[in-house]
């Protein structure tokens, strides 16, 4: 599987482009706030997006959605309803909550999607936000703002919960085997490394 990483404004969120060699299509995970940059990277890779997948609904991860829909009309957007249907969600933090997304598809816990011949398993991991999810593709985890290298996402935004975050980190920590971890910000890491030295994951797994 080919993986390309873009760090995008406004807050340096990581956008991940995934495709299988020889396939003309692929996936966009978290298109940040720079749709032109994402579209140009797709063109350079010879990749037509088959779907956008969102780890959660915060503005720094989803700002590029509407721009990409103009370039690729009808592109399916996969997201968890928890971040798109919050009555209390401020629209500057969750900009898609108020947008009318005709091509939106709801993610469900423990489902496996197959898009562009890539199998993606979905783990619902609330804590940073109600609708936070982690995607697994082969031995790669895309953890959004749930798990960072040596840290975890904030829990003080609307919809956040320390208790839910600890349970989500425990669930990730208890997955079988090692995985490469690609977080929503900062550098990649591995699950084994986080199990050993991430104080939040260590605490979560001791519960
Ligand atoms: Zn976030
Ligand atoms: Zn973020």
Coordinates of N, CA and C and ligand atoms in Angstrom, one line a residue:
X1 N 0.8 -1.2 0.0 CA 0.0 0.0 0.0 C 0.9 1.3 0.0
X2 N 0.5 2.2 -0.8 CA 1.3 3.5 -0.8 C 0.6 4.5 0.1
X3 N 1.5 5.1 0.9 CA 1.0 6.1 1.9 C 1.8 7.4 1.7
X4 N 1.0 8.5 1.6 CA 1.6 9.8 1.4 C 1.1 10.7 2.5
X5 N 2.0 11.5 3.1 CA 1.6 12.3 4.3 C 1.7 13.8 3.9
X6 N 0.7 14.6 4.2 CA 0.7 16.0 4.0 C 0.4 16.7 5.3
X7 N 1.2 17.7 5.7 CA 0.9 18.5 6.9 C 0.2 19.8 6.4
X8 N -1.0 20.0 6.9 CA -1.8 21.0 6.3 C -2.2 22.1 7.2
X9 N -2.3 23.4 6.7 CA -2.9 24.5 7.5 C -4.3 24.2 7.9
X10 N -4.9 24.8 8.9 CA -4.3 25.9 9.7 C -3.5 25.5 10.9
X11 N -3.6 24.2 11.3 CA -2.9 23.8 12.5 C -1.9 22.6 12.3
X12 N -1.5 22.4 11.1 CA -0.5 21.3 10.8 C -1.1 19.9 11.0
X13 N -2.4 19.8 10.7 CA -3.0 18.4 10.8 C -2.5 17.6 9.7
X14 N -2.3 16.3 10.0 CA -1.8 15.4 9.0 C -2.9 14.9 8.2
X15 N -2.7 14.9 6.8 CA -3.6 14.3 5.9 C -2.9 13.1 5.3
X16 N -3.6 12.0 5.2 CA -3.0 10.8 4.6 C -3.7 10.4 3.4
X17 N -2.9 10.1 2.3 CA -3.4 9.6 1.0 C -3.0 8.2 0.9
X18 N -3.9 7.3 0.7 CA -3.7 5.8 0.6 C -4.1 5.3 -0.7
X19 N -3.2 4.5 -1.4 CA -3.7 3.8 -2.6 C -2.9 2.5 -2.8
X20 N -3.5 1.6 -3.5 CA -2.7 0.4 -3.9 C -2.0 0.7 -5.2
X21 N -0.8 0.1 -5.3 CA 0.0 0.3 -6.5 C -0.8 -0.2 -7.7
X22 N -0.8 0.6 -8.8 CA -1.5 0.2 -10.0 C -2.9 0.6 -10.0
X23 N -3.5 1.0 -8.9 CA -4.9 1.4 -8.9 C -5.0 2.9 -9.2
X24 N -6.0 3.3 -9.9 CA -6.1 4.8 -10.3 C -6.8 5.6 -9.2
X25 N -7.3 4.9 -8.1 CA -8.1 5.6 -7.1 C -7.5 5.3 -5.7
X26 N -8.0 6.0 -4.7 CA -7.4 5.9 -3.4 C -8.2 6.6 -2.4
X27 N -7.7 6.7 -1.2 CA -8.5 7.3 -0.1 C -7.8 8.6 0.5
X28 N -8.6 9.5 0.9 CA -8.1 10.7 1.6 C -8.5 10.7 3.0
X29 N -7.6 10.6 4.0 CA -8.0 10.7 5.4 C -7.7 12.1 5.9
X30 N -8.7 12.8 6.4 CA -8.6 14.1 7.0 C -7.9 15.1 6.1
X31 N -8.7 15.8 5.2 CA -8.1 16.7 4.3 C -7.8 18.1 4.8
X32 N -7.6 18.3 6.1 CA -7.1 19.5 6.6 C -7.9 20.7 6.1
X33 N -7.1 21.8 5.9 CA -7.8 23.1 5.5 C -7.2 23.6 4.2
X34 N -6.7 22.7 3.3 CA -6.1 23.1 2.1 C -6.4 22.2 0.9
X35 N -7.7 22.4 0.4 CA -8.2 21.4 -0.6 C -7.3 21.4 -1.9
X36 N -6.8 22.6 -2.2 CA -5.9 22.7 -3.4 C -4.7 21.8 -3.3
X37 N -4.0 21.9 -2.1 CA -2.8 21.1 -1.8 C -3.1 19.6 -1.9
X38 N -4.3 19.2 -1.4 CA -4.7 17.8 -1.4 C -5.0 17.4 -2.9
X39 N -5.7 18.2 -3.6 CA -6.0 17.9 -5.0 C -4.8 17.8 -5.8
X40 N -3.8 18.7 -5.6 CA -2.6 18.7 -6.4 C -1.8 17.4 -6.1
X41 N -1.7 17.1 -4.8 CA -1.0 15.8 -4.4 C -1.6 14.6 -5.1
X42 N -3.0 14.6 -5.1 CA -3.7 13.4 -5.7 C -3.3 13.4 -7.2
X43 N -3.3 14.5 -7.9 CA -2.9 14.6 -9.3 C -1.5 14.1 -9.5
X44 N -0.6 14.5 -8.7 CA 0.8 14.1 -8.9 C 1.0 12.6 -8.7
X45 N 0.1 12.0 -7.8 CA 0.1 10.6 -7.6 C -0.6 9.8 -8.6
X46 N -1.3 10.5 -9.5 CA -2.2 9.8 -10.5 C -3.4 9.2 -9.8
X47 N -3.8 9.8 -8.7 CA -4.9 9.2 -7.9 C -6.2 10.0 -7.9
X48 N -7.3 9.4 -8.2 CA -8.6 10.0 -8.1 C -9.2 9.6 -6.8
X49 N -9.5 10.5 -5.9 CA -10.1 10.1 -4.6 C -11.4 9.3 -4.8
X50 N -11.5 8.2 -4.1 CA -12.7 7.4 -4.1 C -13.6 7.7 -2.9
X51 N -13.0 8.3 -1.9 CA -13.7 8.7 -0.7 C -12.8 9.5 0.2
X52 N -13.5 10.4 1.0 CA -12.8 11.1 2.1 C -13.2 10.4 3.4
X53 N -12.3 10.1 4.3 CA -12.6 9.5 5.6 C -12.1 10.5 6.7
X54 N -13.0 10.7 7.7 CA -12.7 11.7 8.7 C -12.5 11.0 10.0
X55 N -11.4 11.3 10.7 CA -11.2 10.7 12.0 C -12.0 11.4 13.1
X56 N -12.4 12.7 12.8 CA -13.4 13.4 13.6 C -13.7 14.7 12.9
X57 N -14.6 15.5 13.6 CA -15.2 16.6 12.9 C -14.5 18.0 13.1
X58 N -13.4 18.1 13.8 CA -12.8 19.4 14.1 C -12.3 20.1 12.8
X59 N -12.4 21.4 12.9 CA -12.2 22.2 11.7 C -10.8 22.0 11.1
X60 N -9.8 21.7 11.9 CA -8.4 21.6 11.4 C -8.2 20.3 10.6
X61 N -9.2 19.4 10.7 CA -9.2 18.1 9.9 C -10.1 18.1 8.7
X62 N -11.2 18.9 8.8 CA -12.3 18.8 7.8 C -12.4 20.0 6.9
X63 N -11.6 21.0 7.1 CA -11.8 22.3 6.4 C -11.7 22.1 4.9
X64 N -11.0 21.1 4.4 CA -10.8 20.9 3.0 C -12.0 20.1 2.3
X65 N -12.9 19.7 3.1 CA -14.0 18.8 2.5 C -14.8 19.5 1.4
X66 N -15.3 20.7 1.8 CA -16.2 21.4 0.8 C -15.4 21.8 -0.5
X67 N -14.1 22.2 -0.4 CA -13.3 22.5 -1.5 C -13.1 21.2 -2.4
X68 N -12.8 20.1 -1.8 CA -12.6 18.9 -2.5 C -13.9 18.4 -3.2
X69 N -15.0 18.7 -2.6 CA -16.3 18.3 -3.2 C -16.6 19.1 -4.5
X70 N -16.0 20.3 -4.5 CA -16.1 21.1 -5.8 C -15.3 20.5 -6.9
X71 N -14.1 20.0 -6.5 CA -13.2 19.4 -7.5 C -13.7 18.0 -7.9
X72 N -14.2 17.3 -6.9 CA -14.7 15.9 -7.1 C -16.1 15.8 -6.6
X73 N -17.1 16.2 -7.5 CA -18.5 16.3 -7.0 C -19.0 14.9 -6.7
X74 N -19.8 14.8 -5.6 CA -20.4 13.5 -5.3 C -19.4 12.5 -4.5
X75 N -18.2 13.0 -4.2 CA -17.2 12.2 -3.5 C -17.8 11.8 -2.1
X76 N -17.9 10.5 -1.8 CA -18.5 10.1 -0.5 C -17.6 10.6 0.7
X77 N -18.2 11.1 1.7 CA -17.5 11.5 2.9 C -18.0 10.6 4.1
X78 N -17.0 9.9 4.6 CA -17.3 9.0 5.7 C -16.9 9.6 7.0
X79 N -17.9 9.7 7.9 CA -17.7 10.4 9.2 C -18.6 9.8 10.3
X80 N -18.2 9.9 11.5 CA -19.1 9.4 12.6 C -20.2 10.5 12.9
X81 N -21.5 10.1 13.0 CA -22.5 11.1 13.2 C -22.3 11.9 14.5
X82 N -21.5 11.3 15.5 CA -21.3 12.0 16.8 C -20.8 13.5 16.6
X83 N -20.0 13.7 15.5 CA -19.5 15.1 15.4 C -20.3 15.9 14.3
X84 N -21.3 15.3 13.7 CA -22.0 16.0 12.7 C -23.4 16.4 13.1
X85 N -23.8 15.8 14.3 CA -25.2 16.0 14.7 C -25.3 16.5 16.1
X86 N -24.2 17.1 16.6 CA -24.3 17.6 18.0 C -25.1 18.9 18.1
X87 N -26.1 18.9 18.9 CA -26.9 20.1 19.0 C -26.1 21.2 19.6
X88 N -25.1 20.9 20.4 CA -24.4 21.9 21.1 C -23.1 22.3 20.4
X89 N -22.8 21.6 19.3 CA -21.5 21.8 18.6 C -21.4 23.2 18.0
X90 N -20.4 24.0 18.5 CA -20.2 25.3 17.8 C -19.7 25.1 16.4
X91 N -20.2 25.9 15.5 CA -19.9 25.6 14.1 C -18.5 25.9 13.7
X92 N -17.8 26.8 14.5 CA -16.5 27.1 14.1 C -15.6 25.9 14.5
X93 N -16.0 25.1 15.5 CA -15.2 24.0 15.9 C -15.6 22.7 15.0
X94 N -16.8 22.6 14.7 CA -17.4 21.5 14.0 C -18.0 22.0 12.7
X95 N -17.3 22.5 11.7 CA -17.9 23.2 10.6 C -18.9 22.4 9.8
X96 N -18.7 21.0 9.8 CA -19.6 20.2 8.9 C -20.9 20.0 9.6
X97 N -21.0 20.3 10.9 CA -22.2 20.0 11.7 C -23.4 20.8 11.0
X98 N -23.1 22.0 10.5 CA -24.2 22.8 10.0 C -24.2 22.7 8.5
X99 N -23.2 22.1 7.9 CA -23.2 22.1 6.4 C -24.1 21.0 5.9
X100 N -24.7 21.2 4.7 CA -25.5 20.1 4.2 C -24.7 19.3 3.3
X101 N -24.2 18.1 3.8 CA -23.4 17.2 3.0 C -24.2 16.1 2.4
X102 N -24.5 16.2 1.1 CA -25.3 15.3 0.5 C -24.7 13.9 0.3
X103 N -23.3 13.9 0.3 CA -22.7 12.6 0.0 C -22.0 12.1 1.3
X104 N -22.7 12.4 2.5 CA -22.1 12.0 3.8 C -22.6 10.5 4.1
X105 N -21.7 9.7 4.6 CA -22.0 8.3 5.0 C -21.6 8.1 6.4
X106 N -22.4 7.5 7.2 CA -22.1 7.3 8.7 C -21.2 6.1 8.9
X107 N -20.2 6.3 9.7 CA -19.3 5.2 10.2 C -19.9 4.5 11.4
X108 N -19.7 3.2 11.5 CA -20.2 2.4 12.6 C -19.0 1.7 13.2
X109 N -19.1 1.5 14.5 CA -18.1 0.8 15.3 C -17.9 -0.7 14.7
X110 N -16.6 -1.0 14.6 CA -16.3 -2.4 14.2 C -16.7 -2.8 12.8
X111 N -17.0 -1.9 12.0 CA -17.3 -2.3 10.6 C -16.0 -2.2 9.8
X112 N -16.0 -3.0 8.7 CA -14.9 -3.0 7.8 C -15.4 -2.5 6.4
X113 N -14.8 -1.4 6.0 CA -15.1 -0.8 4.7 C -14.1 -1.3 3.7
X114 N -14.6 -1.5 2.4 CA -13.6 -1.8 1.4 C -13.8 -0.8 0.3
X115 N -12.9 0.1 0.1 CA -13.0 1.2 -0.9 C -11.6 1.3 -1.6
X116 N -11.7 1.3 -3.0 CA -10.5 1.3 -3.8 C -9.7 0.1 -3.5
X117 N -10.4 -1.0 -3.1 CA -9.7 -2.3 -2.8 C -8.9 -2.2 -1.5
X118 N -9.1 -1.1 -0.7 CA -8.4 -1.0 0.6 C -9.4 -1.4 1.7
X119 N -9.0 -2.3 2.5 CA -9.9 -2.7 3.6 C -9.6 -1.8 4.8
X120 N -10.6 -1.1 5.4 CA -10.4 -0.3 6.5 C -11.3 -0.7 7.6
X121 N -10.8 -1.0 8.8 CA -11.6 -1.3 9.9 C -11.8 -0.1 10.7
X122 N -13.0 0.1 11.3 CA -13.4 1.3 12.0 C -13.5 1.0 13.5
X123 N -12.8 1.7 14.3 CA -12.9 1.7 15.8 C -13.5 3.0 16.3
X124 N -14.6 3.0 16.9 CA -15.1 4.2 17.5 C -14.4 4.5 18.8
X125 N -13.7 5.7 18.9 CA -12.9 6.0 20.0 C -13.2 7.4 20.6
X126 N -14.4 7.5 21.2 CA -14.8 8.8 21.7 C -13.8 9.2 22.8
X127 N -13.8 10.5 23.2 CA -13.0 11.0 24.2 C -12.4 12.4 23.8
X128 N -11.8 12.5 22.7 CA -11.4 13.8 22.1 C -12.7 14.5 21.6
X129 N -13.6 13.8 21.0 CA -14.9 14.3 20.6 C -15.8 13.1 20.5
X130 N -17.1 13.3 20.5 CA -18.1 12.2 20.5 C -17.9 11.3 19.2
X131 N -17.5 11.9 18.1 CA -17.5 11.2 16.9 C -16.0 10.8 16.4
X132 N -15.1 10.7 17.4 CA -13.7 10.4 17.0 C -13.7 8.9 16.7
X133 N -12.9 8.6 15.6 CA -12.7 7.2 15.2 C -11.3 6.9 14.9
X134 N -10.9 5.7 14.9 CA -9.5 5.2 14.4 C -9.8 4.3 13.3
X135 N -9.0 4.4 12.2 CA -9.1 3.5 11.1 C -7.8 2.6 11.1
X136 N -8.1 1.3 10.8 CA -6.9 0.4 10.6 C -6.9 -0.1 9.2
X137 N -5.8 0.0 8.5 CA -5.6 -0.5 7.2 C -4.3 -1.4 7.3
X138 N -4.5 -2.7 7.1 CA -3.4 -3.6 7.3 C -2.8 -3.4 8.7
X139 N -1.5 -3.1 8.8 CA -0.8 -2.9 10.1 C -0.7 -1.4 10.4
X140 N -1.5 -0.6 9.8 CA -1.4 0.9 10.1 C -2.7 1.3 10.8
X141 N -2.5 2.1 11.8 CA -3.6 2.8 12.5 C -3.6 4.3 12.3
X142 N -4.7 4.8 11.9 CA -4.8 6.3 11.7 C -5.7 6.8 12.9
X143 N -5.0 7.5 13.8 CA -5.6 7.6 15.1 C -6.1 9.0 15.4
X144 N -6.1 9.9 14.3 CA -6.7 11.2 14.5 C -6.1 11.9 15.7
X145 N -7.0 12.6 16.5 CA -6.5 13.3 17.7 C -6.8 12.4 19.0
X146 N -7.0 11.1 18.8 CA -7.1 10.3 20.0 C -5.8 9.9 20.5
X147 N -4.9 9.4 19.7 CA -3.6 8.9 20.2 C -2.5 9.6 19.4
X148 N -1.6 10.3 20.2 CA -0.4 10.9 19.5 C 0.8 10.2 20.0
X149 N 2.0 10.5 19.4 CA 3.3 10.0 19.8 C 3.5 10.6 21.2
X150 N 3.4 9.7 22.2 CA 3.7 10.1 23.6 C 2.6 10.9 24.3
X151 N 1.5 11.0 23.6 CA 0.4 11.9 24.2 C -0.9 11.4 23.8
X152 N -1.9 12.2 24.1 CA -3.3 12.0 23.7 C -3.9 13.3 23.4
X153 N -5.1 13.3 22.7 CA -5.8 14.5 22.3 C -6.4 15.1 23.5
X154 N -6.7 16.4 23.4 CA -7.4 17.2 24.5 C -8.8 16.6 24.7
X155 N -9.3 16.7 25.9 CA -10.6 16.2 26.2 C -11.5 17.3 26.7
X156 N -11.1 18.6 26.6 CA -11.9 19.7 27.1 C -12.7 20.4 26.1
X157 N -12.8 19.9 24.9 CA -13.7 20.5 23.9 C -15.1 20.0 24.1
X158 N -16.1 20.6 23.5 CA -17.5 20.1 23.6 C -17.5 18.7 23.1
X159 N -18.1 17.8 23.8 CA -18.2 16.4 23.4 C -17.0 15.5 23.9
X160 N -16.0 16.2 24.5 CA -14.9 15.5 25.0 C -15.2 14.8 26.4
X161 N -14.4 13.8 26.7 CA -14.6 13.1 28.0 C -13.3 12.4 28.3
X162 N -12.8 12.7 29.5 CA -11.6 12.0 30.0 C -11.9 10.5 30.1
X163 N -13.0 10.1 30.7 CA -13.3 8.7 31.0 C -13.4 8.0 29.7
X164 N -14.1 8.6 28.7 CA -14.2 7.9 27.4 C -12.8 7.8 26.7
X165 N -12.0 8.8 26.9 CA -10.7 8.8 26.2 C -9.8 7.6 26.8
X166 N -9.9 7.5 28.1 CA -9.1 6.4 28.8 C -9.6 5.0 28.3
X167 N -10.9 4.9 28.1 CA -11.5 3.6 27.6 C -11.0 3.4 26.2
X168 N -11.0 4.5 25.4 CA -10.6 4.3 24.0 C -9.1 4.0 23.9
X169 N -8.3 4.6 24.7 CA -6.8 4.3 24.7 C -6.6 2.8 25.1
X170 N -7.4 2.4 26.1 CA -7.2 1.0 26.6 C -7.6 0.0 25.4
X171 N -8.7 0.4 24.7 CA -9.1 -0.5 23.6 C -8.0 -0.6 22.5
X172 N -7.4 0.6 22.2 CA -6.3 0.6 21.2 C -5.1 -0.2 21.7
X173 N -4.8 0.0 23.0 CA -3.6 -0.7 23.6 C -3.8 -2.2 23.6
X174 N -5.1 -2.6 23.7 CA -5.3 -4.1 23.8 C -5.5 -4.8 22.4
X175 N -5.3 -4.0 21.3 CA -5.4 -4.7 20.0 C -4.2 -5.6 19.9
X176 N -4.4 -6.7 19.1 CA -3.3 -7.7 19.0 C -2.2 -7.2 18.2
X177 N -1.0 -7.5 18.6 CA 0.2 -7.2 17.8 C 0.6 -5.8 17.8
X178 N 1.6 -5.5 16.9 CA 2.1 -4.1 16.8 C 1.5 -3.5 15.6
X179 N 1.4 -2.2 15.5 CA 0.9 -1.5 14.4 C 1.7 -0.2 14.2
X180 N 1.9 0.3 13.0 CA 2.4 1.6 12.8 C 1.2 2.6 13.2
X181 N 1.5 3.7 13.8 CA 0.5 4.6 14.2 C 0.7 6.0 13.5
X182 N -0.3 6.4 12.8 CA -0.3 7.7 12.1 C -1.3 8.6 12.7
X183 N -0.8 9.5 13.6 CA -1.7 10.4 14.3 C -2.2 11.6 13.5
X184 N -3.1 12.3 14.0 CA -3.7 13.5 13.4 C -2.7 14.7 13.4
X185 N -1.8 14.7 14.3 CA -0.7 15.7 14.4 C 0.6 15.1 14.7
X186 N 1.7 15.8 14.4 CA 3.0 15.3 14.8 C 3.4 14.0 14.1
X187 N 4.5 13.4 14.6 CA 5.1 12.3 13.8 C 4.5 10.9 14.1
X188 N 4.7 10.0 13.1 CA 4.2 8.6 13.3 C 5.0 8.0 14.5
X189 N 4.4 6.9 15.0 CA 5.0 6.1 16.0 C 4.5 4.7 15.8
X190 N 4.7 3.8 16.9 CA 4.2 2.5 16.8 C 3.3 2.2 18.0
X191 N 2.5 1.2 17.9 CA 1.6 0.9 19.1 C 2.5 0.3 20.2
X192 N 3.4 -0.5 19.9 CA 4.3 -1.0 21.0 C 5.0 0.1 21.7
X193 N 5.5 1.0 21.0 CA 6.2 2.2 21.6 C 5.3 2.9 22.5
X194 N 4.1 3.1 22.1 CA 3.1 3.8 22.9 C 2.7 3.0 24.1
X195 N 2.5 1.7 24.0 CA 2.2 0.8 25.1 C 3.3 0.9 26.2
X196 N 4.6 1.1 25.7 CA 5.7 1.1 26.7 C 5.8 2.5 27.3
X197 N 5.7 3.6 26.5 CA 6.2 4.8 27.1 C 5.1 6.0 27.0
X198 N 4.0 5.8 26.5 CA 3.0 6.8 26.5 C 2.2 6.8 27.9
X199 N 2.4 7.8 28.7 CA 1.9 7.7 30.1 C 0.4 7.6 30.1
X200 N -0.3 8.1 29.1 CA -1.8 8.0 29.1 C -2.2 6.6 28.8
X201 N -1.5 6.0 27.8 CA -1.9 4.7 27.4 C -1.5 3.7 28.5
X202 N -0.3 3.9 29.1 CA 0.1 3.0 30.2 C -0.9 3.1 31.4
X203 N -1.4 4.3 31.7 CA -2.4 4.4 32.7 C -3.7 3.7 32.3
X204 N -4.1 3.9 31.1 CA -5.4 3.4 30.6 C -5.3 1.8 30.6
X205 N -4.2 1.3 30.3 CA -4.1 -0.2 30.2 C -4.0 -0.8 31.6
X206 N -3.6 0.0 32.6 CA -3.6 -0.5 34.0 C -4.9 -0.6 34.6
X207 N -6.0 -0.1 34.0 CA -7.3 -0.1 34.6 C -8.0 -1.4 34.3
Ligands
LIG1 ZN1 -9.4 17.5 17.1
LIG2 ZN1 -6.5 18.3 15.4

